[in-house]
Short mmCIF file of C-alpha atoms and ligand atoms in Angstrom, two decimals:
data_model
loop_
_atom_site.label_atom_id
_atom_site.label_comp_id
_atom_site.label_asym_id
_atom_site.label_seq_id
_atom_site.Cartn_x
_atom_site.Cartn_y
_atom_site.Cartn_z
CA MET T 1 69.04 191.04 137.64
CA LEU T 2 67.86 188.42 134.90
CA VAL T 3 66.08 189.01 132.12
CA GLY T 4 64.37 187.45 129.32
CA PRO T 5 62.19 185.67 127.40
CA THR T 6 59.49 182.81 129.33
CA GLY T 7 60.71 179.50 130.25
CA VAL T 8 64.58 180.52 129.12
CA GLY T 9 65.31 179.64 132.46
CA LYS T 10 65.74 182.64 134.68
CA THR T 11 64.31 181.45 137.97
CA THR T 12 66.43 177.90 137.92
CA SER T 13 69.65 179.83 137.57
CA ILE T 14 68.38 182.53 139.64
CA ALA T 15 68.29 179.38 141.93
CA LYS T 16 71.83 177.93 141.38
CA LEU T 17 73.28 181.15 141.26
CA ALA T 18 71.97 181.88 144.84
CA ALA T 19 73.80 178.34 145.85
CA ARG T 20 76.78 178.96 144.43
CA TYR T 21 77.33 182.57 146.01
CA SER T 22 75.74 181.42 149.51
CA PHE T 23 77.91 177.96 150.12
CA MET T 24 79.57 176.60 147.09
CA MET T 25 82.45 178.64 147.28
CA GLU T 26 85.08 178.72 149.26
CA LYS T 27 83.49 182.07 150.93
CA LYS T 28 80.17 182.19 151.67
CA TYR T 29 78.51 185.19 151.26
CA LYS T 30 75.16 186.76 152.36
CA VAL T 31 72.63 186.39 149.26
CA GLY T 32 69.50 187.51 148.90
CA LEU T 33 66.45 187.43 146.19
CA ILE T 34 64.02 189.89 144.80
CA VAL T 35 61.20 188.77 141.90
CA LEU T 36 59.56 191.73 140.14
CA ASP T 37 56.22 190.42 140.16
CA THR T 38 54.69 193.62 138.09
CA TYR T 39 52.05 191.48 136.25
CA ARG T 40 50.78 189.83 139.70
CA ILE T 41 50.86 186.60 137.95
CA GLY T 42 52.57 185.09 141.38
CA ALA T 43 55.77 184.32 139.76
CA VAL T 44 56.89 184.62 143.51
CA GLU T 45 56.04 181.21 144.33
CA GLN T 46 59.02 178.71 142.45
CA LEU T 47 61.24 180.88 144.19
CA MET T 48 59.89 181.20 147.14
CA GLN T 49 60.68 177.20 147.40
CA TYR T 50 64.34 177.89 146.73
CA ALA T 51 64.77 180.61 149.06
CA ARG T 52 63.01 178.60 151.43
CA MET T 53 64.82 175.93 150.74
CA MET T 54 68.41 177.79 151.08
CA LYS T 55 67.19 179.91 153.80
CA LEU T 56 66.91 183.15 152.24
CA GLY T 57 65.28 186.35 152.46
CA ILE T 58 63.00 187.38 149.46
CA GLU T 59 61.41 190.62 148.52
CA THR T 60 58.82 190.63 146.17
CA VAL T 61 57.97 193.66 144.36
CA VAL T 62 54.59 194.58 142.58
CA ASP T 63 54.79 198.26 141.55
CA PRO T 64 57.60 199.73 140.19
CA PRO T 65 58.43 202.54 143.14
CA GLU T 66 58.70 199.59 145.64
CA PHE T 67 61.88 198.61 143.93
CA ALA T 68 64.19 200.68 145.71
CA SER T 69 62.53 199.77 149.64
CA ALA T 70 63.02 195.82 147.92
CA LEU T 71 66.97 196.82 147.75
CA ASN T 72 66.84 198.91 150.92
CA ALA T 73 65.69 196.14 152.83
CA MET T 74 68.19 193.59 151.05
CA ARG T 75 71.59 195.90 151.92
CA TYR T 76 72.71 193.69 154.57
CA CYS T 77 73.40 190.81 151.54
CA ASP T 78 76.71 190.68 149.63
CA TYR T 79 74.75 189.55 146.08
CA ILE T 80 70.97 190.06 145.45
CA LEU T 81 69.85 188.51 142.79
CA ILE T 82 66.82 189.61 140.38
CA ASP T 83 64.26 187.55 138.77
CA THR T 84 61.87 188.93 136.44
CA MET T 85 58.85 187.96 135.02
CA GLY T 86 59.55 186.70 131.89
CA SER T 87 57.72 188.20 128.95
CA SER T 88 57.72 187.74 125.22
CA PRO T 89 60.38 189.53 123.04
CA TYR T 90 57.71 191.15 121.48
CA ASP T 91 55.83 192.27 124.92
CA LYS T 92 56.82 196.16 124.56
CA GLU T 93 54.90 196.76 127.73
CA LYS T 94 56.22 194.13 130.22
CA ILE T 95 59.65 195.51 129.36
CA THR T 96 59.21 198.46 130.19
CA LYS T 97 57.79 197.91 133.52
CA ILE T 98 61.23 196.32 134.02
CA TYR T 99 63.11 199.62 133.06
CA GLU T 100 60.19 200.99 134.68
CA CYS T 101 61.63 199.53 138.28
CA LEU T 102 65.19 200.52 136.90
CA GLN T 103 64.36 204.50 136.68
CA ASN T 104 63.25 203.82 140.38
CA ASN T 105 66.26 202.85 141.97
CA THR T 106 67.17 205.76 143.65
CA THR T 107 69.54 203.90 145.45
CA ASN T 108 73.55 203.94 145.03
CA MET T 109 72.93 200.45 143.85
CA SER T 110 73.94 199.45 140.71
CA ILE T 111 72.26 197.20 138.86
CA ASP T 112 73.95 194.66 136.21
CA THR T 113 71.36 193.87 133.96
CA VAL T 114 72.11 189.81 132.79
CA LEU T 115 69.75 189.18 129.30
CA VAL T 116 69.32 184.90 129.52
CA MET T 117 68.16 183.21 126.35
CA PRO T 118 68.27 179.46 125.08
CA SER T 119 70.73 178.59 123.13
CA SER T 120 68.45 175.99 121.01
CA ILE T 121 66.99 178.71 119.00
CA LYS T 122 68.59 180.50 115.68
CA TYR T 123 70.63 183.16 115.39
CA GLU T 124 67.43 185.50 114.29
CA ASP T 125 65.58 184.90 116.85
CA LEU T 126 68.35 185.24 119.51
CA LYS T 127 69.24 188.99 117.70
CA ALA T 128 65.65 190.39 117.65
CA THR T 129 65.41 188.93 121.37
CA TYR T 130 68.54 191.12 121.92
CA ASP T 131 67.52 194.22 120.27
CA ASN T 132 64.56 194.10 122.01
CA PHE T 133 65.64 193.72 125.40
CA GLU T 134 68.28 196.27 124.92
CA PRO T 135 66.69 199.54 126.14
CA LEU T 136 67.62 197.97 129.32
CA GLY T 137 71.00 198.21 129.10
CA ILE T 138 72.43 194.73 128.57
CA ASP T 139 75.57 193.94 130.52
CA THR T 140 75.96 190.42 130.00
CA MET T 141 74.41 187.49 128.76
CA MET T 142 73.89 184.21 129.65
CA PHE T 143 72.98 180.91 127.38
CA THR T 144 70.44 178.52 128.86
CA LYS T 145 69.96 174.82 127.83
CA LEU T 146 73.11 174.25 126.22
CA ASP T 147 72.17 170.56 126.58
CA GLU T 148 69.39 171.09 124.43
CA THR T 149 71.14 171.44 120.96
CA ARG T 150 74.61 169.98 119.52
CA GLY T 151 75.43 173.32 117.69
CA PHE T 152 76.60 176.51 118.98
CA GLY T 153 77.42 179.07 116.31
CA ASN T 154 74.62 180.83 117.32
CA ILE T 155 76.07 181.86 120.50
CA PHE T 156 79.08 182.57 118.29
CA SER T 157 77.90 185.06 116.06
CA LEU T 158 75.47 187.24 118.80
CA MET T 159 78.61 187.31 121.03
CA TYR T 160 80.60 188.47 118.12
CA GLU T 161 77.67 190.73 116.92
CA THR T 162 76.85 192.45 120.25
CA SER T 163 80.07 192.75 121.55
CA LYS T 164 79.17 191.53 124.81
CA PRO T 165 80.29 189.34 127.04
CA ILE T 166 79.17 185.93 128.20
CA SER T 167 78.71 185.77 132.15
CA TYR T 168 77.48 182.11 132.77
CA PHE T 169 76.16 178.84 130.52
CA SER T 170 73.26 176.75 131.61
CA VAL T 171 73.80 173.18 131.00
CA GLY T 172 71.35 170.96 132.31
CA GLN T 173 67.43 171.15 134.92
CA GLU T 174 69.75 170.19 137.97
CA VAL T 175 70.04 173.07 140.91
CA PRO T 176 72.62 173.85 141.37
CA GLU T 177 75.03 172.16 139.51
CA ASP T 178 74.02 172.70 135.74
CA LEU T 179 75.77 175.96 135.63
CA VAL T 180 79.22 176.76 134.29
CA VAL T 181 80.99 180.22 134.46
CA GLY T 182 81.53 181.78 130.99
CA SER T 183 84.63 181.36 129.35
CA SER T 184 85.94 181.11 125.50
CA ASP T 185 87.49 177.92 126.10
CA TYR T 186 84.11 176.55 127.40
CA LEU T 187 82.46 177.89 124.52
CA ILE T 188 85.16 176.92 121.86
CA ASP T 189 85.15 173.36 123.44
CA CYS T 190 81.49 173.21 122.83
CA MET T 191 82.24 173.76 118.97
CA LEU T 192 84.89 171.99 118.01
CA HIS T 193 84.38 168.58 120.27
CA GLY T 194 80.88 168.87 121.08
CA PHE T 195 78.57 169.75 124.59
CA SER T 196 80.31 168.40 127.57
CA LYS T 197 79.10 169.62 130.73
CA GLU T 198 82.76 169.37 132.04
CA LYS T 199 85.48 171.16 129.78
CA ARG T 200 87.84 168.16 129.00
N1 GDP R 1 67.30 170.95 129.64
C1 GDP R 1 67.76 172.37 130.61
N2 GDP R 1 66.79 172.80 131.26
C2 GDP R 1 66.44 173.67 131.66
C3 GDP R 1 67.75 174.60 132.04
N3 GDP R 1 67.42 175.41 132.46
C4 GDP R 1 66.26 175.49 132.86
N4 GDP R 1 65.54 174.62 132.25
C5 GDP R 1 63.93 173.72 132.14
O1 GDP R 1 63.19 175.15 131.86
C6 GDP R 1 62.25 175.47 132.37
C7 GDP R 1 61.66 176.69 132.40
O2 GDP R 1 62.55 177.27 133.36
P1 GDP R 1 62.30 178.98 134.45
O3 GDP R 1 63.51 178.95 135.20
O4 GDP R 1 61.00 178.49 134.98
O5 GDP R 1 62.02 179.77 133.13
P2 GDP R 1 61.73 181.26 133.55
O6 GDP R 1 60.24 181.24 132.83
O7 GDP R 1 62.58 181.61 132.45
O8 GDP R 1 62.55 181.73 134.72
C8 GDP R 1 61.76 174.46 133.76
O9 GDP R 1 61.36 173.11 133.32
C9 GDP R 1 63.69 174.34 133.86
O10 GDP R 1 63.69 172.86 134.71
C10 GDP R 1 68.86 173.71 130.78
O11 GDP R 1 69.85 174.51 131.11
N5 GDP R 1 69.09 172.92 130.62
MG1 MG R 2 60.80 182.30 136.43
#
């Protein structure tokens, strides 16, 4: 499940991950998509297009109690990718809705929560975002928009402060290619030699 502020690249990243697992790896996994649209803002449209293109099943959850049935409907999948509507890190109510969905997970599936944040914001804002989403139980962090900054100390500092691993980096807008699996080598390379989509 990808959570995080609005406009950071969650939906784009879900599409990249869906492509990665369903046809870019040696083994082709069955991938399903779920969108939490608990504010009925039509968040589903953007992902629906990707789902159509990649021929993937998609479920929308409007009320938190529907979450378990959406998960059960995707039981045949190897990977279920869950998109959430963005919320300002200070909008406690929207974060609570996501929390309620997690609470309504009566299945035996455990959800991996990935906090998605842009690398182009300063450390203080990253930390405030982290603190506000932390009640959801953050398993890993994902940083997006590495192509939009030239400094990576903020990412390093947050990782050091929180001891949470980084699962992925998003390095551009192109779906599916602009996704890099998180590694300390890649981050250190960016810090020492500057950003590059490929590791030198
Ligand atoms: N430059 C750049 N733009 C990105 C990246 N990831 C996403 N975007 C763009 O950011 C905008 C918002 O992305 P979206 O996935 O809708 O964000 P969401 O609100 O978190 O779901 C879109 O225009 C994306 O193309 C990235 O790594 N680099
Ligand atoms: Mg979105």
